[in-house]
Tab-separated table of C-alpha atoms in Angstrom:
chain	number	residue	atom	x	y	z
S	56	UNK	CA	40.362	14.417	31.528
S	57	UNK	CA	41.258	12.547	35.024
S	58	UNK	CA	45.020	13.172	34.506
S	59	UNK	CA	44.330	16.842	34.271
S	60	UNK	CA	41.995	17.631	37.315
S	61	UNK	CA	44.861	16.277	39.278
S	62	UNK	CA	47.520	18.174	37.735
S	63	UNK	CA	45.644	21.027	37.861
S	64	UNK	CA	44.874	20.601	41.782
S	65	UNK	CA	48.713	19.787	42.261
S	66	UNK	CA	49.552	23.280	40.775
S	67	UNK	CA	46.543	25.323	42.575
S	68	UNK	CA	48.292	23.648	46.045
S	69	UNK	CA	51.544	24.820	44.889
S	70	UNK	CA	50.469	28.344	44.232
S	71	UNK	CA	48.444	28.395	47.283
S	72	UNK	CA	51.623	28.294	49.673
S	73	UNK	CA	53.639	30.367	47.591
S	74	UNK	CA	56.679	29.413	45.026
S	75	UNK	CA	59.388	30.943	47.480
S	76	UNK	CA	57.914	28.880	50.396
S	77	UNK	CA	58.067	25.813	48.127
S	78	UNK	CA	61.475	26.760	47.168
S	79	UNK	CA	62.839	27.069	50.424
S	80	UNK	CA	61.347	23.694	51.697
S	81	UNK	CA	62.765	22.288	48.682
S	82	UNK	CA	66.637	23.526	49.927
S	83	UNK	CA	65.864	22.469	53.437
S	84	UNK	CA	64.983	19.198	52.524
S	85	UNK	CA	67.620	18.744	50.152
S	86	UNK	CA	70.218	20.254	52.536
S	87	UNK	CA	68.790	17.611	55.610
S	88	UNK	CA	69.254	14.641	53.136
S	89	UNK	CA	72.245	15.746	51.754
S	90	UNK	CA	73.759	16.338	55.432
S	91	UNK	CA	72.890	12.404	56.245
S	92	UNK	CA	74.427	11.431	52.941
S	93	UNK	CA	77.908	13.534	53.688
S	94	UNK	CA	78.149	12.148	56.972
S	95	UNK	CA	77.989	8.747	56.426
S	96	UNK	CA	80.434	9.103	53.258
S	97	UNK	CA	82.805	11.041	55.772
S	98	UNK	CA	82.670	8.489	58.710
S	99	UNK	CA	83.177	5.559	55.758
S	100	UNK	CA	86.244	7.757	54.256
S	101	UNK	CA	87.983	9.409	57.469
S	102	UNK	CA	86.030	7.711	60.148
S	103	UNK	CA	84.427	10.630	61.765
S	104	UNK	CA	82.439	13.147	60.499
S	105	UNK	CA	84.234	16.505	59.253
S	106	UNK	CA	83.067	19.927	59.109
S	107	UNK	CA	84.439	20.478	55.331
S	108	UNK	CA	82.568	17.816	53.936
S	109	UNK	CA	79.179	18.989	55.706
S	110	UNK	CA	79.533	22.490	54.594
S	111	UNK	CA	80.574	21.532	51.108
S	112	UNK	CA	77.252	18.933	50.824
S	113	UNK	CA	75.155	21.679	52.011
S	114	UNK	CA	76.143	24.566	49.646
S	115	UNK	CA	75.948	21.985	46.668
S	116	UNK	CA	72.614	20.594	47.552
S	117	UNK	CA	71.303	24.350	48.359
S	118	UNK	CA	72.635	25.450	44.873
S	119	UNK	CA	71.332	22.528	43.037
S	120	UNK	CA	67.857	22.414	44.603
S	121	UNK	CA	67.425	25.496	44.393
S	122	UNK	CA	68.153	25.732	40.364
S	123	UNK	CA	66.256	22.438	39.930
S	124	UNK	CA	62.979	23.443	41.538
S	125	UNK	CA	63.179	26.907	40.003
S	126	UNK	CA	63.490	25.028	36.521
S	127	UNK	CA	60.603	22.861	37.703
S	128	UNK	CA	58.413	25.390	38.932
S	129	UNK	CA	58.795	27.521	35.485
S	130	UNK	CA	58.063	24.310	33.381
S	131	UNK	CA	55.159	23.741	36.001
S	132	UNK	CA	54.081	27.057	35.143
S	133	UNK	CA	54.541	26.836	31.284
S	134	UNK	CA	52.487	23.309	31.240
S	135	UNK	CA	49.503	24.814	33.350
S	136	UNK	CA	49.033	27.780	31.166
S	137	UNK	CA	49.490	25.412	27.940
S	138	UNK	CA	46.582	23.140	29.801
S	139	UNK	CA	44.543	26.061	30.348
S	140	UNK	CA	44.607	27.238	26.883
S	141	UNK	CA	43.867	23.649	25.710
S	142	UNK	CA	40.872	23.453	28.158
S	143	UNK	CA	39.593	26.724	27.100
S	144	UNK	CA	40.324	25.749	23.284
S	145	UNK	CA	38.450	22.501	23.721
S	146	UNK	CA	35.532	23.919	25.518
S	147	UNK	CA	35.250	26.659	22.817
S	148	UNK	CA	35.209	23.852	20.365
S	149	UNK	CA	32.231	22.323	22.317
S	150	UNK	CA	30.365	24.955	22.364
S	151	UNK	CA	30.692	25.426	18.608
S	152	UNK	CA	29.777	21.728	18.244
S	153	UNK	CA	26.639	21.868	20.133
S	154	UNK	CA	25.806	25.437	18.513
S	155	UNK	CA	25.663	24.162	15.226
S	156	UNK	CA	21.712	23.862	13.938
S	157	UNK	CA	22.909	20.770	11.545
S	158	UNK	CA	23.248	17.465	13.267
S	159	UNK	CA	26.992	16.635	13.451
S	160	UNK	CA	28.308	13.503	14.772
S	161	UNK	CA	31.545	11.548	15.117
S	162	UNK	CA	31.389	7.989	14.082
S	163	UNK	CA	34.103	5.299	14.597
S	164	UNK	CA	34.666	3.351	10.919
S	165	UNK	CA	32.597	0.793	12.296
S	166	UNK	CA	29.697	3.086	12.019
S	167	UNK	CA	28.954	3.517	15.957
S	168	UNK	CA	28.471	7.006	17.356
S	169	UNK	CA	31.577	8.527	19.103
S	170	UNK	CA	30.037	12.144	19.848
S	171	UNK	CA	26.822	13.773	18.898
S	172	UNK	CA	25.658	17.580	19.437
S	173	UNK	CA	23.212	18.903	20.958
S	174	UNK	CA	20.769	19.303	17.546
S	175	UNK	CA	21.311	15.731	16.877
S	176	UNK	CA	19.961	14.907	20.241
S	177	UNK	CA	17.007	17.191	20.222
S	178	UNK	CA	15.944	15.830	16.906
S	179	UNK	CA	16.658	12.255	17.590
S	180	UNK	CA	14.238	12.372	20.647
S	181	UNK	CA	17.501	11.523	23.170
S	182	UNK	CA	17.705	13.582	26.573
S	183	UNK	CA	21.630	13.267	26.304
S	184	UNK	CA	24.524	12.369	24.179
S	185	UNK	CA	25.110	9.104	26.119
S	186	UNK	CA	21.943	7.513	24.785
S	187	UNK	CA	23.303	7.899	21.267
S	188	UNK	CA	26.882	7.321	21.816
S	189	UNK	CA	28.095	3.598	21.405
S	190	UNK	CA	24.796	2.664	19.308
S	191	UNK	CA	25.105	1.990	15.442
S	192	UNK	CA	24.035	4.587	13.251
S	193	UNK	CA	21.882	2.324	11.185
S	194	UNK	CA	19.825	2.186	14.117
S	195	UNK	CA	18.219	5.496	13.154
S	196	UNK	CA	17.568	4.633	9.636
S	197	UNK	CA	13.787	3.535	8.881
S	198	UNK	CA	14.631	1.637	5.509
S	199	UNK	CA	17.497	0.808	3.089
S	200	UNK	CA	19.925	0.197	5.798
S	201	UNK	CA	22.431	-1.201	2.956
S	202	UNK	CA	22.759	2.207	1.321
S	203	UNK	CA	23.964	3.889	4.834
S	204	UNK	CA	25.764	0.763	5.715
S	205	UNK	CA	27.828	0.960	2.194
S	206	UNK	CA	28.016	4.773	2.791
S	207	UNK	CA	29.929	4.407	5.957
S	208	UNK	CA	32.202	1.627	4.549
S	209	UNK	CA	33.190	3.964	1.522
S	210	UNK	CA	33.748	6.766	4.271
S	211	UNK	CA	35.952	4.380	6.117
S	212	UNK	CA	37.950	3.919	3.454
S	213	UNK	CA	38.755	7.513	2.573
S	214	UNK	CA	35.856	8.585	0.375
S	215	UNK	CA	33.616	11.615	0.869
S	216	UNK	CA	29.882	10.526	0.776
S	217	UNK	CA	26.529	11.968	0.410
S	218	UNK	CA	23.453	10.258	1.052
S	219	UNK	CA	19.736	10.803	1.231
S	220	UNK	CA	17.837	8.724	3.373
S	221	UNK	CA	14.766	8.221	5.737
S	222	UNK	CA	15.265	8.225	9.208
S	223	UNK	CA	13.326	7.122	12.620
S	224	UNK	CA	13.394	8.835	15.963
S	225	UNK	CA	13.034	7.308	19.523
S	226	UNK	CA	9.265	7.612	19.256
S	227	UNK	CA	9.028	6.115	15.626
S	228	UNK	CA	8.746	9.479	14.083
S	229	UNK	CA	10.065	9.443	10.402
S	230	UNK	CA	12.493	12.021	9.244
S	231	UNK	CA	14.032	12.560	5.969
S	232	UNK	CA	17.910	13.454	5.758
S	233	UNK	CA	20.691	14.862	3.442
S	234	UNK	CA	23.906	13.852	5.029
S	235	UNK	CA	27.725	14.057	4.056
S	236	UNK	CA	29.952	11.487	5.675
S	237	UNK	CA	33.768	12.811	5.601
S	238	UNK	CA	36.554	10.646	6.530
S	239	UNK	CA	38.887	12.249	9.363
S	240	UNK	CA	42.612	11.165	8.859
S	241	UNK	CA	45.831	11.059	11.011
S	242	UNK	CA	48.947	12.230	9.659
S	243	UNK	CA	49.860	8.914	8.094
S	244	UNK	CA	46.465	9.606	5.744
S	245	UNK	CA	44.400	6.364	7.739
S	246	UNK	CA	41.057	7.244	8.547
S	247	UNK	CA	40.666	7.692	12.194
S	248	UNK	CA	37.127	8.569	12.394
S	249	UNK	CA	34.263	9.701	10.379
S	250	UNK	CA	32.703	13.193	10.588
S	251	UNK	CA	28.816	12.885	9.728
S	252	UNK	CA	26.896	16.150	9.045
S	253	UNK	CA	23.130	16.007	8.114
S	254	UNK	CA	20.250	18.377	7.587
S	255	UNK	CA	16.705	17.394	8.027
S	256	UNK	CA	14.927	17.778	4.889
S	257	UNK	CA	11.152	16.315	5.811
S	258	UNK	CA	9.183	19.100	4.730
S	259	UNK	CA	11.205	20.219	1.580
S	260	UNK	CA	10.912	16.394	0.710
S	261	UNK	CA	7.350	17.027	0.991
S	262	UNK	CA	7.242	19.887	-0.908
S	263	UNK	CA	9.367	18.197	-3.761
S	264	UNK	CA	6.956	15.231	-3.827
S	265	UNK	CA	3.830	17.089	-3.852
S	266	UNK	CA	5.246	19.387	-6.792
S	267	UNK	CA	6.133	16.382	-8.459
S	268	UNK	CA	2.554	14.793	-8.023
S	269	UNK	CA	1.132	17.937	-9.116
S	270	UNK	CA	3.212	17.638	-12.442
S	271	UNK	CA	2.259	14.181	-13.101
S	272	UNK	CA	-1.517	15.328	-12.675
S	273	UNK	CA	-0.940	18.318	-14.888
S	274	UNK	CA	0.546	16.187	-17.519
S	275	UNK	CA	-1.852	13.240	-17.123
S	276	UNK	CA	-4.681	15.524	-17.661
S	277	UNK	CA	-3.114	17.396	-20.629
S	278	UNK	CA	-2.550	13.943	-21.974
S	279	UNK	CA	-6.398	12.896	-21.722
S	280	UNK	CA	-7.806	16.211	-22.854
S	281	UNK	CA	-5.371	15.821	-25.938
S	282	UNK	CA	-6.722	12.551	-26.735
S	283	UNK	CA	-9.953	14.036	-26.548
S	284	UNK	CA	-9.263	16.337	-29.140
S	285	UNK	CA	-7.591	14.137	-31.623
S	286	UNK	CA	-9.568	10.920	-31.262
S	287	UNK	CA	-11.751	9.455	-33.621
S	288	UNK	CA	-13.351	7.217	-31.815
S	289	UNK	CA	-14.343	6.198	-28.020
S	290	UNK	CA	-11.911	3.361	-27.928
S	291	UNK	CA	-8.863	5.520	-28.572
S	292	UNK	CA	-10.089	7.810	-25.657
S	293	UNK	CA	-10.728	4.663	-23.384
S	294	UNK	CA	-7.341	3.557	-24.265
S	295	UNK	CA	-5.481	7.123	-23.916
S	296	UNK	CA	-7.397	7.665	-20.672
S	297	UNK	CA	-6.675	4.196	-18.768
S	298	UNK	CA	-2.956	4.876	-19.979
S	299	UNK	CA	-2.759	8.212	-18.598
S	300	UNK	CA	-3.782	7.034	-14.969
S	301	UNK	CA	-0.856	5.406	-13.501
S	302	UNK	CA	1.219	8.476	-14.269
S	303	UNK	CA	-0.435	10.518	-11.581
S	304	UNK	CA	-1.637	7.978	-9.198
S	305	UNK	CA	-0.090	4.505	-7.890
S	306	UNK	CA	-3.044	2.377	-9.096
S	307	UNK	CA	-2.801	-1.251	-9.619
S	308	UNK	CA	-5.870	-1.164	-12.609
S	309	UNK	CA	-8.597	0.827	-13.297
S	310	UNK	CA	-11.835	0.681	-15.717
S	311	UNK	CA	-14.385	2.726	-17.277
S	312	UNK	CA	-18.047	1.571	-17.207
S	313	UNK	CA	-21.302	2.763	-19.104
S	314	UNK	CA	-24.874	2.535	-18.576
S	315	UNK	CA	-26.630	0.301	-20.851
S	316	UNK	CA	-29.482	-1.156	-19.302
S	317	UNK	CA	-26.956	-1.729	-16.243
S	318	UNK	CA	-23.237	-0.661	-15.598
S	319	UNK	CA	-21.193	-2.775	-18.406
S	320	UNK	CA	-17.647	-2.710	-18.428
S	321	UNK	CA	-16.083	-0.745	-21.800
S	322	UNK	CA	-12.406	-0.727	-21.129
S	323	UNK	CA	-10.262	-1.643	-18.476
S	324	UNK	CA	-6.380	-2.293	-17.530
S	325	UNK	CA	-5.047	-4.481	-14.856
S	326	UNK	CA	-8.074	-6.292	-13.817
S	327	UNK	CA	-9.283	-9.970	-14.594
S	328	UNK	CA	-11.870	-11.328	-16.801
S	329	UNK	CA	-13.237	-13.313	-13.739
S	330	UNK	CA	-13.254	-10.095	-11.571
S	331	UNK	CA	-15.250	-8.046	-14.685
S	332	UNK	CA	-17.616	-10.977	-14.869
S	333	UNK	CA	-18.228	-11.200	-11.097
S	334	UNK	CA	-18.704	-7.129	-10.448
S	335	UNK	CA	-20.586	-6.147	-13.855
S	336	UNK	CA	-23.843	-4.423	-13.126
S	337	UNK	CA	-22.918	-3.144	-9.743
S	338	UNK	CA	-23.093	0.715	-9.163
S	339	UNK	CA	-23.182	2.561	-5.854
S	340	UNK	CA	-25.376	4.988	-7.214
S	341	UNK	CA	-29.103	4.954	-8.594
S	342	UNK	CA	-29.393	5.656	-12.335
S	343	UNK	CA	-31.384	8.595	-12.050
S	344	UNK	CA	-29.348	9.891	-9.115
S	345	UNK	CA	-28.561	13.558	-9.738
S	346	UNK	CA	-25.024	15.014	-8.817
S	347	UNK	CA	-23.553	11.746	-7.701
S	348	UNK	CA	-20.584	12.391	-5.575
S	349	UNK	CA	-17.205	10.137	-5.656
S	350	UNK	CA	-17.338	7.310	-3.350
S	351	UNK	CA	-13.834	5.897	-1.399
S	352	UNK	CA	-13.423	2.557	0.122
S	353	UNK	CA	-9.717	2.958	2.024
S	354	UNK	CA	-9.545	-0.535	3.176
S	355	UNK	CA	-11.583	-3.474	1.253
S	356	UNK	CA	-11.007	-5.952	4.090
S	357	UNK	CA	-12.608	-3.515	6.722
S	358	UNK	CA	-15.484	-2.119	4.601
S	359	UNK	CA	-18.596	-3.527	4.958
S	360	UNK	CA	-20.571	-1.994	2.453
S	361	UNK	CA	-18.826	-4.205	-0.247
S	362	UNK	CA	-19.360	-7.653	1.883
S	363	UNK	CA	-21.585	-9.772	-1.059
S	364	UNK	CA	-18.265	-8.953	-3.295
S	365	UNK	CA	-15.937	-9.171	-0.743
S	366	UNK	CA	-13.866	-12.397	-1.422
S	367	UNK	CA	-13.953	-11.513	-5.488
S	368	UNK	CA	-12.401	-8.200	-4.685
S	369	UNK	CA	-9.818	-9.819	-2.382
S	370	UNK	CA	-8.928	-12.553	-4.664
S	371	UNK	CA	-8.493	-10.281	-7.188
S	372	UNK	CA	-5.495	-8.183	-4.650
S	373	UNK	CA	-7.674	-5.000	-4.614
S	374	UNK	CA	-7.216	-3.376	-1.143
S	375	UNK	CA	-8.548	0.007	-2.025
S	376	UNK	CA	-10.724	1.439	-4.232
S	377	UNK	CA	-12.460	5.043	-5.798
S	378	UNK	CA	-15.903	5.398	-7.549
S	379	UNK	CA	-15.702	8.320	-9.681
S	380	UNK	CA	-19.119	8.870	-11.623
S	381	UNK	CA	-19.156	10.125	-15.149
S	382	UNK	CA	-22.015	12.570	-15.866
S	383	UNK	CA	-23.557	14.639	-18.751
S	384	UNK	CA	-26.075	17.021	-17.990
S	385	UNK	CA	-26.638	16.132	-14.565
S	386	UNK	CA	-27.313	12.592	-15.302
S	387	UNK	CA	-25.265	9.420	-14.693
S	388	UNK	CA	-23.580	7.878	-17.449
S	389	UNK	CA	-21.478	5.711	-16.148
S	390	UNK	CA	-18.024	5.510	-13.568
S	391	UNK	CA	-14.430	5.547	-13.783
S	392	UNK	CA	-12.877	2.980	-11.206
S	393	UNK	CA	-9.700	3.020	-9.452
S	394	UNK	CA	-8.228	-0.139	-7.873
S	395	UNK	CA	-5.212	-0.120	-5.653
S	396	UNK	CA	-3.105	-2.983	-4.556
S	397	UNK	CA	-2.447	-1.789	-0.540
S	398	UNK	CA	-5.205	0.239	1.946
S	399	UNK	CA	-4.463	3.855	1.388
S	400	UNK	CA	-6.067	7.290	2.317
S	401	UNK	CA	-6.890	10.212	-0.366
S	402	UNK	CA	-6.808	13.737	-0.179
S	403	UNK	CA	-9.702	16.403	-1.089
S	404	UNK	CA	-7.321	17.221	-3.491
S	405	UNK	CA	-6.782	13.821	-4.846
S	406	UNK	CA	-10.504	13.631	-4.916
S	407	UNK	CA	-10.957	16.931	-6.702
S	408	UNK	CA	-8.449	15.723	-9.637
S	409	UNK	CA	-10.279	12.512	-10.065
S	410	UNK	CA	-13.313	14.313	-10.475
S	411	UNK	CA	-11.402	16.562	-13.048
S	412	UNK	CA	-10.324	13.501	-14.859
S	413	UNK	CA	-13.655	12.185	-14.933
S	414	UNK	CA	-15.346	15.379	-15.731
S	415	UNK	CA	-13.206	15.663	-19.044
S	416	UNK	CA	-13.682	12.087	-20.044
S	417	UNK	CA	-17.276	12.316	-19.449
S	418	UNK	CA	-17.615	15.419	-22.145
S	419	UNK	CA	-15.029	13.493	-24.585
S	420	UNK	CA	-17.732	10.441	-24.527
S	421	UNK	CA	-20.815	13.151	-24.827
S	422	UNK	CA	-19.377	14.524	-27.725
S	423	UNK	CA	-18.150	11.274	-29.269
S	424	UNK	CA	-21.703	9.918	-28.992
S	425	UNK	CA	-23.224	13.144	-30.281
S	426	UNK	CA	-20.957	12.896	-33.019
S	427	UNK	CA	-21.711	9.344	-33.824
S	428	UNK	CA	-25.468	10.077	-33.559
S	429	UNK	CA	-25.353	12.858	-36.006
S	430	UNK	CA	-23.276	10.736	-38.243
S	431	UNK	CA	-25.804	8.148	-38.186
S	432	UNK	CA	-28.593	11.151	-38.702
S	433	UNK	CA	-26.867	12.078	-41.867
S	434	UNK	CA	-26.986	8.387	-43.036
S	435	UNK	CA	-30.697	8.695	-42.827
S	436	UNK	CA	-31.213	11.579	-44.565
S	437	UNK	CA	-28.783	10.662	-47.249
S	438	UNK	CA	-31.006	7.295	-47.428
S	439	UNK	CA	-34.224	9.623	-47.176
S	440	UNK	CA	-32.927	11.864	-50.222
S	441	UNK	CA	-31.954	8.908	-52.223
S	442	UNK	CA	-35.494	7.380	-52.062
S	443	UNK	CA	-37.042	10.695	-52.953
S	444	UNK	CA	-34.924	11.224	-55.821
S	445	UNK	CA	-35.942	7.263	-56.507
S	446	UNK	CA	-39.848	8.571	-56.233
S	447	UNK	CA	-39.287	11.377	-58.722
S	448	UNK	CA	-37.478	9.194	-61.425
S	449	UNK	CA	-40.276	6.691	-60.845
S	450	UNK	CA	-42.933	9.681	-61.557
S	451	UNK	CA	-41.013	10.948	-64.516
S	452	UNK	CA	-40.957	7.547	-65.906
S	453	UNK	CA	-44.693	6.648	-65.069
S	454	UNK	CA	-45.817	9.865	-66.450
S	455	UNK	CA	-43.332	9.190	-69.840
S	456	UNK	CA	-44.302	5.672	-70.176
S	457	UNK	CA	-47.762	5.220	-69.232
S	458	UNK	CA	-49.384	8.511	-69.454
S	459	UNK	CA	-50.864	8.538	-65.782
S	460	UNK	CA	-53.789	10.603	-65.341
S	461	UNK	CA	-54.155	13.505	-63.138
S	462	UNK	CA	-55.074	12.069	-60.080
S	463	UNK	CA	-52.055	9.371	-60.314
S	464	UNK	CA	-49.734	12.678	-60.724
S	465	UNK	CA	-51.397	14.308	-57.587
S	466	UNK	CA	-50.916	11.060	-55.493
S	467	UNK	CA	-47.469	10.995	-56.210
S	468	UNK	CA	-46.759	14.254	-55.579
S	469	UNK	CA	-48.284	14.316	-52.262
S	470	UNK	CA	-46.234	11.190	-51.636
S	471	UNK	CA	-43.216	13.482	-52.314
S	472	UNK	CA	-44.056	16.465	-50.547
S	473	UNK	CA	-45.038	14.252	-47.449
S	474	UNK	CA	-41.150	12.882	-47.509
S	475	UNK	CA	-39.869	16.466	-48.272
S	476	UNK	CA	-41.563	17.929	-45.178
S	477	UNK	CA	-40.388	14.722	-42.747
S	478	UNK	CA	-36.756	15.323	-44.097
S	479	UNK	CA	-36.959	18.970	-43.367
S	480	UNK	CA	-38.545	18.358	-39.718
S	481	UNK	CA	-35.849	15.736	-38.836
S	482	UNK	CA	-33.096	18.265	-39.950
S	483	UNK	CA	-34.478	21.184	-38.089
S	484	UNK	CA	-34.963	18.905	-35.111
S	485	UNK	CA	-31.410	17.343	-35.357
S	486	UNK	CA	-30.102	21.094	-35.831
S	487	UNK	CA	-31.798	22.527	-32.691
S	488	UNK	CA	-30.542	19.931	-30.440
S	489	UNK	CA	-27.235	20.239	-31.654
S	490	UNK	CA	-27.497	23.890	-30.941
S	491	UNK	CA	-29.133	23.491	-27.471
S	492	UNK	CA	-26.006	21.144	-26.371
S	493	UNK	CA	-23.249	23.363	-27.852
């Protein structure tokens, strides 16, 4: 740029005095210089200055200087015009470079910034391009710098590379990028520089992650509901639920506890026996508490509510916990526990989904318990029926074999009637309860 400015100033000065004045000055200078040289040559060859030498030299100098000066001026004019076009083209390219709303940069084969556009400065919180020029592109990568370093090496070898990575701005803000590195080759095919074009995709990445999260949640919920409908026992329901939980949240472990006299572990995954023994019986809710809500401990190291179990929890590697109540008919029947290996926060949507899982699990447990109770009742009724048949057989046998009196017959009949009434009452009560619950 410096040599171009000097050249333009020289041309401007020449244009300021006028081309013809420049030609006249050049001819006069040439004639004067030629006169001196011719005079010296005339003295050397003839011992004196002769007029023919002076006239011939002056005429030749005038013509030659005029022709050369005119040619130089023409060449200079052409160079000036081409220079102006080049400057205009460069300014136009620079304007295009800065107007692109994607981040555009030129990298050296080693991965250092040689030039960056305005958008890249704005997004990376740089006031001027000079804040980024000369720096390594790896300084703007938040994690997995190896992938970026490898991509730059591949581009420097002539390969066009697409890469998705998480970057970091000057203030520490993390952004997701989709970038393409394209080698810039010279005429002999060797890579001179690397063109980098990146688009900030943080919002799109967040939407993709949210959609993926929702899909995993719905798939897990479908798995749990499906298990509830086809499982023949509570253990199958527990296993299916615990296996589905890691598909929608990054748990370290999980467990299901049901009220007996206290909270007792019924099923678990990813927690040790020592931990279970230490915390069994603990409940953040009272047994008769109506409509209990989930309880979240985002950081077990800082939470004072679990102080009595602090060392046990930390030794188990649990850094965050969620207590989700299992309720049936408004009463507490147990809890679903989620354990995490790092401190984390939970959104309202997360808690609502955990409650939805707990709700379906509670329904499944309640229905399965009713089914098991109904089976037990049916067994009892079968036993009662069998007993009544035995009584009838005994009665017939006594009448036939011993010819008992009418009083004995009435007594046996009364026993049979009482047993039949008891059987009928039990059946009606069980049917009524079943109808009310359904």
